[in-house]
């Protein structure tokens, strides 16, 4: 019988709280513009603690339910723990397209780059990679959303695809938000192009040159950063 969600969350909280560092927590919160509370645990220590708990207790059978329960906690390390769980290969392989709305709920709650940039390419991207029709449909919907984090998700969810990237979707999403003044949308577009440039530098260079008049300077700089 697997551990319950509440028991796992409680044990994680007790463990994290026992390693809390108020001074570091204050600095971590300031770095995130004081949007979130922190225990004040550095990433290597947090990863070790999470791994020890998972090895000792296992995971609840309802992994997405666990992620949402961790999202309800005030401390940001709890959201990091949820991201770490959802990006485990065994969990990724078990997630289905029907789970996408649940992951989207996480992306659009307590949203900031630190969680969105894990969930979009590593969870959403993993689910949709073998489902090209759904990828097109969802990217088209998200890029037209009023939520900038869904727009960023549409743009960066193919970061890990390399040669399997649907270039039409990538370029179309970037162009549909080319006029955006949002930093995280512009930066995300540049990041996605730079990543694809490792696979197809000529295609990225040509795209940027053709649309330089509409792309932001930030997007262009980021896109061409690794192209000779």
PDB file of C-alpha atoms in Angstrom:
ATOM      1  CA  UNK A   1       0.000   0.000   0.000  1.00  0.00           C
ATOM      2  CA  UNK A   2       1.456   3.374  -1.006  1.00  0.00           C
ATOM      3  CA  UNK A   3       1.880   6.293   1.358  1.00  0.00           C
ATOM      4  CA  UNK A   4      -0.918   8.850   1.386  1.00  0.00           C
ATOM      5  CA  UNK A   5      -0.516  12.311  -0.102  1.00  0.00           C
ATOM      6  CA  UNK A   6      -1.003  14.014   3.267  1.00  0.00           C
ATOM      7  CA  UNK A   7       1.551  11.767   4.975  1.00  0.00           C
ATOM      8  CA  UNK A   8       4.151  12.401   2.281  1.00  0.00           C
ATOM      9  CA  UNK A   9       3.597  16.172   2.369  1.00  0.00           C
ATOM     10  CA  UNK A  10       3.790  16.156   6.159  1.00  0.00           C
ATOM     11  CA  UNK A  11       7.057  14.226   6.207  1.00  0.00           C
ATOM     12  CA  UNK A  12       8.565  16.466   3.549  1.00  0.00           C
ATOM     13  CA  UNK A  13       7.551  19.560   5.521  1.00  0.00           C
ATOM     14  CA  UNK A  14       9.029  18.226   8.760  1.00  0.00           C
ATOM     15  CA  UNK A  15      12.274  17.329   7.035  1.00  0.00           C
ATOM     16  CA  UNK A  16      12.597  20.646   5.229  1.00  0.00           C
ATOM     17  CA  UNK A  17      11.660  22.607   8.348  1.00  0.00           C
ATOM     18  CA  UNK A  18      14.398  20.843  10.314  1.00  0.00           C
ATOM     19  CA  UNK A  19      16.951  22.138   7.794  1.00  0.00           C
ATOM     20  CA  UNK A  20      15.526  25.668   7.511  1.00  0.00           C
ATOM     21  CA  UNK A  21      17.867  28.650   7.426  1.00  0.00           C
ATOM     22  CA  UNK A  22      16.106  31.962   8.066  1.00  0.00           C
ATOM     23  CA  UNK A  23      18.920  34.107   6.698  1.00  0.00           C
ATOM     24  CA  UNK A  24      19.158  32.147   3.474  1.00  0.00           C
ATOM     25  CA  UNK A  25      15.351  32.071   3.230  1.00  0.00           C
ATOM     26  CA  UNK A  26      15.242  35.860   3.297  1.00  0.00           C
ATOM     27  CA  UNK A  27      17.837  36.106   0.527  1.00  0.00           C
ATOM     28  CA  UNK A  28      16.056  33.488  -1.593  1.00  0.00           C
ATOM     29  CA  UNK A  29      12.744  35.280  -1.218  1.00  0.00           C
ATOM     30  CA  UNK A  30      14.339  38.607  -2.186  1.00  0.00           C
ATOM     31  CA  UNK A  31      15.814  36.987  -5.319  1.00  0.00           C
ATOM     32  CA  UNK A  32      12.271  35.960  -6.290  1.00  0.00           C
ATOM     33  CA  UNK A  33      11.021  39.528  -5.742  1.00  0.00           C
ATOM     34  CA  UNK A  34       9.492  38.528  -2.398  1.00  0.00           C
ATOM     35  CA  UNK A  35       6.735  36.580  -4.117  1.00  0.00           C
ATOM     36  CA  UNK A  36       7.318  33.358  -2.183  1.00  0.00           C
ATOM     37  CA  UNK A  37       8.301  32.167   1.282  1.00  0.00           C
ATOM     38  CA  UNK A  38      11.258  29.782   1.578  1.00  0.00           C
ATOM     39  CA  UNK A  39      12.631  27.355   4.108  1.00  0.00           C
ATOM     40  CA  UNK A  40      16.059  28.545   3.051  1.00  0.00           C
ATOM     41  CA  UNK A  41      17.478  25.216   1.826  1.00  0.00           C
ATOM     42  CA  UNK A  42      20.113  25.231  -0.913  1.00  0.00           C
ATOM     43  CA  UNK A  43      19.368  23.145  -3.990  1.00  0.00           C
ATOM     44  CA  UNK A  44      21.905  20.316  -3.425  1.00  0.00           C
ATOM     45  CA  UNK A  45      20.699  19.760   0.150  1.00  0.00           C
ATOM     46  CA  UNK A  46      17.051  19.886  -0.912  1.00  0.00           C
ATOM     47  CA  UNK A  47      17.647  17.320  -3.649  1.00  0.00           C
ATOM     48  CA  UNK A  48      19.359  14.960  -1.208  1.00  0.00           C
ATOM     49  CA  UNK A  49      16.541  15.285   1.319  1.00  0.00           C
ATOM     50  CA  UNK A  50      13.864  14.721  -1.326  1.00  0.00           C
ATOM     51  CA  UNK A  51      15.637  11.668  -2.665  1.00  0.00           C
ATOM     52  CA  UNK A  52      16.037  10.160   0.796  1.00  0.00           C
ATOM     53  CA  UNK A  53      12.337  10.601   1.536  1.00  0.00           C
ATOM     54  CA  UNK A  54      11.267   9.108  -1.796  1.00  0.00           C
ATOM     55  CA  UNK A  55      13.559   6.124  -1.291  1.00  0.00           C
ATOM     56  CA  UNK A  56      12.318   5.585   2.255  1.00  0.00           C
ATOM     57  CA  UNK A  57       8.594   6.162   1.771  1.00  0.00           C
ATOM     58  CA  UNK A  58       7.981   5.740  -1.920  1.00  0.00           C
ATOM     59  CA  UNK A  59       5.478   7.995  -3.675  1.00  0.00           C
ATOM     60  CA  UNK A  60       1.689   8.199  -3.345  1.00  0.00           C
ATOM     61  CA  UNK A  61      -0.150   6.501  -6.177  1.00  0.00           C
ATOM     62  CA  UNK A  62      -1.778   9.836  -7.078  1.00  0.00           C
ATOM     63  CA  UNK A  63       1.341  11.699  -8.169  1.00  0.00           C
ATOM     64  CA  UNK A  64      -0.526  14.636  -9.675  1.00  0.00           C
ATOM     65  CA  UNK A  65      -2.597  14.904  -6.521  1.00  0.00           C
ATOM     66  CA  UNK A  66       0.668  15.058  -4.592  1.00  0.00           C
ATOM     67  CA  UNK A  67       1.972  17.801  -6.873  1.00  0.00           C
ATOM     68  CA  UNK A  68      -1.152  19.874  -6.314  1.00  0.00           C
ATOM     69  CA  UNK A  69      -0.936  19.352  -2.553  1.00  0.00           C
ATOM     70  CA  UNK A  70       2.674  20.535  -2.602  1.00  0.00           C
ATOM     71  CA  UNK A  71       1.576  23.535  -4.665  1.00  0.00           C
ATOM     72  CA  UNK A  72      -0.756  24.542  -1.856  1.00  0.00           C
ATOM     73  CA  UNK A  73       2.147  24.979   0.549  1.00  0.00           C
ATOM     74  CA  UNK A  74       3.536  28.462   1.048  1.00  0.00           C
ATOM     75  CA  UNK A  75       7.187  27.437   0.914  1.00  0.00           C
ATOM     76  CA  UNK A  76       8.657  27.517  -2.572  1.00  0.00           C
ATOM     77  CA  UNK A  77      10.809  24.450  -1.978  1.00  0.00           C
ATOM     78  CA  UNK A  78       7.585  22.441  -1.882  1.00  0.00           C
ATOM     79  CA  UNK A  79       6.829  23.469  -5.457  1.00  0.00           C
ATOM     80  CA  UNK A  80      10.400  22.557  -6.387  1.00  0.00           C
ATOM     81  CA  UNK A  81       9.824  19.137  -4.839  1.00  0.00           C
ATOM     82  CA  UNK A  82       6.684  18.698  -6.951  1.00  0.00           C
ATOM     83  CA  UNK A  83       8.631  19.607 -10.096  1.00  0.00           C
ATOM     84  CA  UNK A  84      11.360  17.119  -9.204  1.00  0.00           C
ATOM     85  CA  UNK A  85       8.795  14.361  -8.749  1.00  0.00           C
ATOM     86  CA  UNK A  86       6.969  15.099 -12.012  1.00  0.00           C
ATOM     87  CA  UNK A  87      10.218  15.076 -13.981  1.00  0.00           C
ATOM     88  CA  UNK A  88      11.318  11.650 -12.807  1.00  0.00           C
ATOM     89  CA  UNK A  89      11.464   9.392 -15.899  1.00  0.00           C
ATOM     90  CA  UNK A  90       9.148   6.780 -14.372  1.00  0.00           C
ATOM     91  CA  UNK A  91       6.557   9.471 -13.655  1.00  0.00           C
ATOM     92  CA  UNK A  92       6.958  11.144 -17.046  1.00  0.00           C
ATOM     93  CA  UNK A  93       6.296   7.866 -18.824  1.00  0.00           C
ATOM     94  CA  UNK A  94       3.078   7.373 -16.866  1.00  0.00           C
ATOM     95  CA  UNK A  95       1.574  10.775 -17.650  1.00  0.00           C
ATOM     96  CA  UNK A  96      -1.009  10.953 -20.439  1.00  0.00           C
ATOM     97  CA  UNK A  97      -2.508  13.685 -22.576  1.00  0.00           C
ATOM     98  CA  UNK A  98      -5.536  13.670 -20.266  1.00  0.00           C
ATOM     99  CA  UNK A  99      -3.171  14.856 -17.520  1.00  0.00           C
ATOM    100  CA  UNK A 100      -2.193  18.014 -19.398  1.00  0.00           C
ATOM    101  CA  UNK A 101      -4.963  20.186 -17.864  1.00  0.00           C
ATOM    102  CA  UNK A 102      -3.775  19.221 -14.390  1.00  0.00           C
ATOM    103  CA  UNK A 103      -0.213  20.242 -15.245  1.00  0.00           C
ATOM    104  CA  UNK A 104      -1.485  23.462 -16.796  1.00  0.00           C
ATOM    105  CA  UNK A 105      -3.174  24.234 -13.481  1.00  0.00           C
ATOM    106  CA  UNK A 106       0.280  24.070 -11.876  1.00  0.00           C
ATOM    107  CA  UNK A 107       1.813  26.269 -14.571  1.00  0.00           C
ATOM    108  CA  UNK A 108      -0.826  28.939 -14.050  1.00  0.00           C
ATOM    109  CA  UNK A 109      -0.708  28.904 -10.225  1.00  0.00           C
ATOM    110  CA  UNK A 110       2.100  30.601  -8.288  1.00  0.00           C
ATOM    111  CA  UNK A 111       3.639  31.184 -11.699  1.00  0.00           C
ATOM    112  CA  UNK A 112       7.224  32.228 -12.156  1.00  0.00           C
ATOM    113  CA  UNK A 113      10.071  31.174 -14.389  1.00  0.00           C
ATOM    114  CA  UNK A 114      11.562  28.782 -11.813  1.00  0.00           C
ATOM    115  CA  UNK A 115       8.628  26.345 -12.014  1.00  0.00           C
ATOM    116  CA  UNK A 116       7.261  27.088 -15.484  1.00  0.00           C
ATOM    117  CA  UNK A 117      10.638  26.437 -17.088  1.00  0.00           C
ATOM    118  CA  UNK A 118      10.692  22.967 -15.550  1.00  0.00           C
ATOM    119  CA  UNK A 119       7.102  21.974 -16.236  1.00  0.00           C
ATOM    120  CA  UNK A 120       6.764  23.316 -19.789  1.00  0.00           C
ATOM    121  CA  UNK A 121       9.608  21.458 -21.548  1.00  0.00           C
ATOM    122  CA  UNK A 122      10.026  18.503 -19.201  1.00  0.00           C
ATOM    123  CA  UNK A 123       6.434  17.574 -18.381  1.00  0.00           C
ATOM    124  CA  UNK A 124       4.157  19.150 -21.008  1.00  0.00           C
ATOM    125  CA  UNK A 125       6.806  18.633 -23.669  1.00  0.00           C
ATOM    126  CA  UNK A 126       7.295  15.014 -22.664  1.00  0.00           C
ATOM    127  CA  UNK A 127       3.570  14.257 -22.797  1.00  0.00           C
ATOM    128  CA  UNK A 128       2.986  15.906 -26.178  1.00  0.00           C
ATOM    129  CA  UNK A 129       6.114  14.794 -28.012  1.00  0.00           C
ATOM    130  CA  UNK A 130       4.508  11.597 -29.416  1.00  0.00           C
ATOM    131  CA  UNK A 131       1.215  13.420 -30.088  1.00  0.00           C
ATOM    132  CA  UNK A 132       1.842  15.939 -32.895  1.00  0.00           C
ATOM    133  CA  UNK A 133      -1.800  16.763 -33.513  1.00  0.00           C
ATOM    134  CA  UNK A 134      -2.432  17.589 -29.864  1.00  0.00           C
ATOM    135  CA  UNK A 135       0.796  19.594 -29.722  1.00  0.00           C
ATOM    136  CA  UNK A 136      -0.382  21.788 -32.599  1.00  0.00           C
ATOM    137  CA  UNK A 137      -3.835  22.214 -31.080  1.00  0.00           C
ATOM    138  CA  UNK A 138      -2.621  23.069 -27.582  1.00  0.00           C
ATOM    139  CA  UNK A 139       0.203  25.334 -28.697  1.00  0.00           C
ATOM    140  CA  UNK A 140      -2.262  27.300 -30.807  1.00  0.00           C
ATOM    141  CA  UNK A 141      -4.601  27.729 -27.848  1.00  0.00           C
ATOM    142  CA  UNK A 142      -1.918  28.628 -25.322  1.00  0.00           C
ATOM    143  CA  UNK A 143      -0.139  31.171 -27.486  1.00  0.00           C
ATOM    144  CA  UNK A 144      -3.424  33.080 -27.771  1.00  0.00           C
ATOM    145  CA  UNK A 145      -4.077  32.943 -24.039  1.00  0.00           C
ATOM    146  CA  UNK A 146      -3.970  36.100 -21.964  1.00  0.00           C
ATOM    147  CA  UNK A 147      -1.704  34.264 -19.526  1.00  0.00           C
ATOM    148  CA  UNK A 148       1.948  35.025 -20.320  1.00  0.00           C
ATOM    149  CA  UNK A 149       3.087  31.765 -18.740  1.00  0.00           C
ATOM    150  CA  UNK A 150       0.913  29.738 -21.100  1.00  0.00           C
ATOM    151  CA  UNK A 151       2.328  31.800 -23.960  1.00  0.00           C
ATOM    152  CA  UNK A 152       5.825  30.972 -22.739  1.00  0.00           C
ATOM    153  CA  UNK A 153       4.830  27.311 -22.406  1.00  0.00           C
ATOM    154  CA  UNK A 154       3.703  27.201 -26.037  1.00  0.00           C
ATOM    155  CA  UNK A 155       7.062  28.643 -27.091  1.00  0.00           C
ATOM    156  CA  UNK A 156       9.469  26.620 -24.927  1.00  0.00           C
ATOM    157  CA  UNK A 157       7.740  23.249 -24.578  1.00  0.00           C
ATOM    158  CA  UNK A 158       9.777  21.815 -27.491  1.00  0.00           C
ATOM    159  CA  UNK A 159      13.152  22.747 -25.978  1.00  0.00           C
ATOM    160  CA  UNK A 160      14.192  19.078 -25.683  1.00  0.00           C
ATOM    161  CA  UNK A 161      12.920  17.952 -29.072  1.00  0.00           C
ATOM    162  CA  UNK A 162      16.012  18.807 -31.157  1.00  0.00           C
ATOM    163  CA  UNK A 163      15.509  17.328 -34.650  1.00  0.00           C
ATOM    164  CA  UNK A 164      11.958  16.294 -33.731  1.00  0.00           C
ATOM    165  CA  UNK A 165      10.956  19.942 -33.240  1.00  0.00           C
ATOM    166  CA  UNK A 166       7.831  20.971 -35.104  1.00  0.00           C
ATOM    167  CA  UNK A 167       9.447  24.041 -36.641  1.00  0.00           C
ATOM    168  CA  UNK A 168       6.194  25.400 -38.013  1.00  0.00           C
ATOM    169  CA  UNK A 169       4.690  25.434 -34.523  1.00  0.00           C
ATOM    170  CA  UNK A 170       7.793  26.982 -32.977  1.00  0.00           C
ATOM    171  CA  UNK A 171       8.145  29.759 -35.534  1.00  0.00           C
ATOM    172  CA  UNK A 172       4.397  30.421 -35.667  1.00  0.00           C
ATOM    173  CA  UNK A 173       4.127  30.769 -31.884  1.00  0.00           C
ATOM    174  CA  UNK A 174       7.047  33.184 -31.798  1.00  0.00           C
ATOM    175  CA  UNK A 175       5.617  35.327 -34.582  1.00  0.00           C
ATOM    176  CA  UNK A 176       2.151  35.385 -33.032  1.00  0.00           C
ATOM    177  CA  UNK A 177       3.681  36.960 -29.925  1.00  0.00           C
ATOM    178  CA  UNK A 178       6.368  39.015 -31.651  1.00  0.00           C
ATOM    179  CA  UNK A 179       4.692  42.249 -30.569  1.00  0.00           C
ATOM    180  CA  UNK A 180       4.592  41.238 -26.911  1.00  0.00           C
ATOM    181  CA  UNK A 181       6.270  43.590 -24.461  1.00  0.00           C
ATOM    182  CA  UNK A 182       6.487  40.877 -21.791  1.00  0.00           C
ATOM    183  CA  UNK A 183      10.080  40.098 -20.872  1.00  0.00           C
ATOM    184  CA  UNK A 184       9.438  36.409 -20.222  1.00  0.00           C
ATOM    185  CA  UNK A 185       7.728  35.937 -23.590  1.00  0.00           C
ATOM    186  CA  UNK A 186      10.514  37.684 -25.484  1.00  0.00           C
ATOM    187  CA  UNK A 187      13.226  35.898 -23.537  1.00  0.00           C
ATOM    188  CA  UNK A 188      11.441  32.569 -23.985  1.00  0.00           C
ATOM    189  CA  UNK A 189      11.310  33.063 -27.740  1.00  0.00           C
ATOM    190  CA  UNK A 190      15.021  33.770 -27.865  1.00  0.00           C
ATOM    191  CA  UNK A 191      15.777  30.773 -25.663  1.00  0.00           C
ATOM    192  CA  UNK A 192      13.696  28.432 -27.818  1.00  0.00           C
ATOM    193  CA  UNK A 193      15.399  29.670 -30.991  1.00  0.00           C
ATOM    194  CA  UNK A 194      18.862  29.412 -29.440  1.00  0.00           C
ATOM    195  CA  UNK A 195      18.145  25.849 -28.359  1.00  0.00           C
ATOM    196  CA  UNK A 196      16.890  24.867 -31.807  1.00  0.00           C
ATOM    197  CA  UNK A 197      19.945  26.512 -33.344  1.00  0.00           C
ATOM    198  CA  UNK A 198      22.083  23.706 -31.896  1.00  0.00           C
ATOM    199  CA  UNK A 199      20.195  21.429 -34.305  1.00  0.00           C
ATOM    200  CA  UNK A 200      19.462  23.764 -37.230  1.00  0.00           C
ATOM    201  CA  UNK A 201      21.543  26.954 -37.064  1.00  0.00           C
ATOM    202  CA  UNK A 202      20.874  27.925 -40.679  1.00  0.00           C
ATOM    203  CA  UNK A 203      17.110  27.673 -40.206  1.00  0.00           C
ATOM    204  CA  UNK A 204      17.231  29.848 -37.092  1.00  0.00           C
ATOM    205  CA  UNK A 205      19.509  32.403 -38.722  1.00  0.00           C
ATOM    206  CA  UNK A 206      17.226  32.609 -41.753  1.00  0.00           C
ATOM    207  CA  UNK A 207      14.117  32.963 -39.578  1.00  0.00           C
ATOM    208  CA  UNK A 208      15.647  35.758 -37.530  1.00  0.00           C
ATOM    209  CA  UNK A 209      16.897  37.628 -40.575  1.00  0.00           C
ATOM    210  CA  UNK A 210      13.523  37.366 -42.318  1.00  0.00           C
ATOM    211  CA  UNK A 211      11.610  38.616 -39.284  1.00  0.00           C
ATOM    212  CA  UNK A 212      14.160  40.869 -37.622  1.00  0.00           C
ATOM    213  CA  UNK A 213      11.866  43.842 -38.174  1.00  0.00           C
ATOM    214  CA  UNK A 214       9.168  42.371 -35.911  1.00  0.00           C
ATOM    215  CA  UNK A 215      11.197  40.388 -33.368  1.00  0.00           C
ATOM    216  CA  UNK A 216      12.357  42.166 -30.236  1.00  0.00           C
ATOM    217  CA  UNK A 217      16.022  42.941 -29.787  1.00  0.00           C
ATOM    218  CA  UNK A 218      16.091  40.615 -26.772  1.00  0.00           C
ATOM    219  CA  UNK A 219      14.700  37.730 -28.816  1.00  0.00           C
ATOM    220  CA  UNK A 220      17.206  38.321 -31.616  1.00  0.00           C
ATOM    221  CA  UNK A 221      20.193  38.551 -29.264  1.00  0.00           C
ATOM    222  CA  UNK A 222      19.228  35.391 -27.432  1.00  0.00           C
ATOM    223  CA  UNK A 223      18.487  33.505 -30.658  1.00  0.00           C
ATOM    224  CA  UNK A 224      21.845  34.266 -32.275  1.00  0.00           C
ATOM    225  CA  UNK A 225      23.993  33.985 -29.156  1.00  0.00           C
ATOM    226  CA  UNK A 226      25.434  30.571 -30.058  1.00  0.00           C
ATOM    227  CA  UNK A 227      25.459  30.893 -33.839  1.00  0.00           C
ATOM    228  CA  UNK A 228      28.912  31.725 -35.278  1.00  0.00           C
TER     229      UNK A 228
END
